[in-house]
Coordinates of C-alpha atoms in Angstrom, one line a residue:
X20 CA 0.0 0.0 0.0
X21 CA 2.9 2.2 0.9
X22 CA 4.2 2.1 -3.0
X23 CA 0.9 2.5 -4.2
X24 CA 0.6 6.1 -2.2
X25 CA 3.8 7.0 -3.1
X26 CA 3.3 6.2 -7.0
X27 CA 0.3 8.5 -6.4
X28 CA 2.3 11.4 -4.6
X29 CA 4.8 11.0 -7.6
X30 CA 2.1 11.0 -10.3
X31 CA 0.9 14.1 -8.4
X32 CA 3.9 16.0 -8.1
X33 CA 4.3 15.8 -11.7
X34 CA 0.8 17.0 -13.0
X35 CA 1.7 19.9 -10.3
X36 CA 4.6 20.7 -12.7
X37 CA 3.1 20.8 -16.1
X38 CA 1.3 24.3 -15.9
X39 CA 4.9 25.9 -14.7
X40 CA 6.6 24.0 -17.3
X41 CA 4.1 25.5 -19.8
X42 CA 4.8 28.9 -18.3
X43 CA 8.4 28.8 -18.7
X44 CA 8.3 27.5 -22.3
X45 CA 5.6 30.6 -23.0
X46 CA 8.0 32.9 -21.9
X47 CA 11.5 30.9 -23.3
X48 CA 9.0 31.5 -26.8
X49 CA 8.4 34.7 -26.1
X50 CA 11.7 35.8 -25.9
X51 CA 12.8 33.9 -29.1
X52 CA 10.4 35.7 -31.1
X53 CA 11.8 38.9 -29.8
X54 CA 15.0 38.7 -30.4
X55 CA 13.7 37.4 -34.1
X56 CA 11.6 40.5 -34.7
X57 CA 14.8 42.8 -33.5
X58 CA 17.2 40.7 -35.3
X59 CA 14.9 41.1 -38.7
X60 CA 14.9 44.7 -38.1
X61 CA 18.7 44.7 -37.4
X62 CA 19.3 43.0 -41.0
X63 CA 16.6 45.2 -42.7
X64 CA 18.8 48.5 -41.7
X65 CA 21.8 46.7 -42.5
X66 CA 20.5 45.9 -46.2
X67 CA 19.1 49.2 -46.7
X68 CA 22.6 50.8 -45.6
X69 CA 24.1 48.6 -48.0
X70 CA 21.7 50.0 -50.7
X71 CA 22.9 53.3 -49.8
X72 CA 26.2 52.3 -50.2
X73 CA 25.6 50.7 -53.3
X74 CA 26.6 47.8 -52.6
X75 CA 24.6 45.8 -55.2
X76 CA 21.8 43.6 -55.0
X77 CA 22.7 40.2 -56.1
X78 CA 25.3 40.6 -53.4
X79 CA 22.7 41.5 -50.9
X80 CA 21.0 38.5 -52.4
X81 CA 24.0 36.1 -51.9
X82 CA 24.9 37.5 -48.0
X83 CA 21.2 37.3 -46.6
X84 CA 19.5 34.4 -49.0
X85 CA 16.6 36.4 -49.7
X86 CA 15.1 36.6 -53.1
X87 CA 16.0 40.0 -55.4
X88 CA 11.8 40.5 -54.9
X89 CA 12.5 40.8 -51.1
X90 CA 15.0 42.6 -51.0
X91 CA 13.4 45.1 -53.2
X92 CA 10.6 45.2 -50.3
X93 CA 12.8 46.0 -47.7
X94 CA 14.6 48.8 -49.5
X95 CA 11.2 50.4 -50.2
X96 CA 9.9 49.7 -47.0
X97 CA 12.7 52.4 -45.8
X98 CA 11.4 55.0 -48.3
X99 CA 7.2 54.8 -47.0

């Protein structure tokens, strides 16, 4: 009986720690996605800077792996 209580103690204990596991992933997310969105921005400036210092764009295209079409976006982007 003793194992039995303790298996259920265990079992417990465990269900206990799935919401703050869930919590701490939400916010480990989160944080990832931030540092995405800043790090897109980062390279967005840092294309459009190469623009201005015409560097051109099938070497943007080469350096970041984003299509001529995209990069064309992100340079006009900077002009609206």
């Amino acid at each position: 009986m003793a194992n039995l209580e303790s298996a259920v103690r265990k079992l417990r204990a465990a269900q206990t720690g799935v919401p703050r596991a869930e919590e701490r992933a939400a916010k480990l997310i989160a944080e990832a996605r931030a540092q995405v969105k800043a790090a897109r921005a980062e390279l967005a400036e840092a294309i459009r800077a190469a623009d201005r210092d015409g560097t051109r764009q099938v070497d943007i295209v080469a350096a970041t792996g984003y299509s001529r079409e995209r990069i064309r976006q992100i340079i006009r982007n900077a002009e609206d």
